Each structure stands twice: as structure tokens, then as C-alpha cells.
Short mmCIF file of C-alpha atoms in Angstrom, two decimals:
data_model
loop_
_atom_site.label_atom_id
_atom_site.label_comp_id
_atom_site.label_asym_id
_atom_site.label_seq_id
_atom_site.Cartn_x
_atom_site.Cartn_y
_atom_site.Cartn_z
CA ASP A 225 0.00 0.00 0.00
CA ASN A 226 2.81 2.44 0.82
CA VAL A 227 4.52 1.74 -2.51
CA CYS A 228 1.27 2.41 -4.39
CA ARG A 229 0.74 5.66 -2.52
CA ALA A 230 4.32 6.78 -3.15
CA ALA A 231 4.00 6.09 -6.89
CA PHE A 232 0.69 7.97 -6.94
CA ARG A 233 2.22 11.00 -5.21
CA VAL A 234 5.06 11.10 -7.75
CA MET A 235 2.58 11.26 -10.61
CA ASP A 236 0.16 13.67 -8.87
CA LYS A 237 2.04 16.80 -9.92
CA ASP A 238 -0.41 19.32 -8.47
CA GLN A 239 -0.94 17.22 -5.31
CA ASP A 240 -4.75 17.41 -5.53
CA GLY A 241 -5.23 13.73 -4.73
CA LYS A 242 -6.23 12.68 -8.24
CA LEU A 243 -4.43 12.05 -11.50
CA SER A 244 -5.57 14.13 -14.44
CA LEU A 245 -4.64 13.62 -18.08
CA SER A 246 -1.99 16.30 -17.54
CA ASP A 247 -0.54 14.46 -14.53
CA ILE A 248 -0.39 11.21 -16.50
CA ARG A 249 1.29 12.92 -19.46
CA SER A 250 3.93 14.55 -17.29
CA GLY A 251 4.83 11.30 -15.51
CA ALA A 252 8.13 9.97 -16.82
CA LEU A 253 7.21 6.47 -15.64
CA LEU A 254 5.32 5.69 -18.84
CA GLY A 255 7.98 6.62 -21.37
CA ARG A 256 7.00 8.13 -24.70
CA ILE A 257 3.52 7.26 -25.85
CA ALA A 258 0.95 8.93 -28.11
CA MET A 259 -1.70 11.30 -26.73
CA GLU A 260 -4.41 8.78 -27.65
CA GLU A 261 -2.74 6.21 -25.42
CA TYR A 262 -2.74 8.65 -22.49
CA GLN A 263 -6.50 9.07 -22.97
CA GLN A 264 -6.89 5.28 -23.15
CA ILE A 265 -5.04 4.96 -19.85
CA LEU A 266 -7.40 7.42 -18.22
CA ASP A 267 -10.49 5.80 -19.73
CA GLU A 268 -9.50 2.27 -18.67
CA VAL A 269 -8.42 3.05 -15.11
CA ASP A 270 -11.07 5.69 -14.28
CA THR A 271 -13.78 3.28 -13.16
CA ASP A 272 -16.10 5.92 -11.66
CA GLY A 273 -16.04 8.03 -14.85
CA ASP A 274 -15.16 11.33 -13.21
CA GLY A 275 -12.27 12.01 -15.61
CA TYR A 276 -9.57 11.42 -12.99
CA ILE A 277 -7.71 8.49 -11.47
CA ASP A 278 -8.05 8.51 -7.70
CA ILE A 279 -5.83 6.60 -5.30
CA ASP A 280 -8.21 3.62 -5.07
CA GLU A 281 -8.41 3.29 -8.86
CA PHE A 282 -4.63 3.61 -9.07
CA LYS A 283 -4.08 0.92 -6.41
CA SER A 284 -6.57 -1.40 -8.11
CA MET A 285 -4.73 -0.96 -11.39
CA LEU A 286 -1.32 -1.63 -9.86
CA LYS A 287 -2.54 -4.66 -7.93
CA SER A 288 -4.34 -6.25 -10.87
CA LYS A 289 -2.94 -9.49 -12.25
CA ASP A 290 -1.13 -7.84 -15.15
CA GLY A 291 -0.64 -4.46 -13.50
CA TRP A 292 0.50 -1.61 -15.72
CA ALA A 293 0.73 -3.63 -18.92
CA LYS A 294 -2.86 -4.87 -18.75
CA CYS A 295 -4.43 -1.55 -17.89
CA PHE A 296 -2.38 0.51 -20.27
CA ASN A 297 -2.16 -2.03 -23.09
CA LEU A 298 1.58 -1.39 -23.30
CA ASN A 299 4.41 -3.65 -24.28
CA ALA A 300 8.10 -3.59 -23.43
CA SER A 301 9.05 -1.75 -26.62
CA THR A 302 6.69 1.11 -25.70
CA LEU A 303 8.07 1.39 -22.20
CA PHE A 304 11.70 0.80 -23.12
CA PRO A 305 12.39 1.97 -26.70
CA GLY A 306 15.48 0.37 -28.19
CA ALA A 307 15.49 -2.47 -25.67
#
């Protein structure tokens, strides 16, 4: 739980307790991806439909079976170009 909260705080640039599309885009954790993929991330993880990812949605995503890859539909080449 502490690791999830720490990762959330890193991405929550304005520290308002929710991740916006802007917060997600500015997070270096995701590497370089297209704007449409950022919107897909928000749409898939935002289960209450409020347009933001709250801490509970973020923790659910991280703790899911496939974690980041499943929720974001990413592969290793997207996360680690040239690898």
C-alpha cells in the first residue's frame, strides 16, 4: 500500500489527490507514448467516470494481475524503446 501511494504521489504533480490527463502525461514512468494512449489509460483506469484516477483506482490498477501492462495495453518496446 505504501509503494502504491508513493507512486501515486510522484505522478500527482499538483498534489490534488487525483491524476488528471496532464498528470499522467507529465509522468516519466510511462515513457514516450501517443496522446491517444494517455487518454486510453485514463479511460481504462477511471472506473467511476469522473475524468480522474483517484488513489483507489490507481491501487486497483497496480494490484491487478497484469498491472501496468494490462491496464495501459503497453508492451516492453513502448516502455523501453530500443530495448
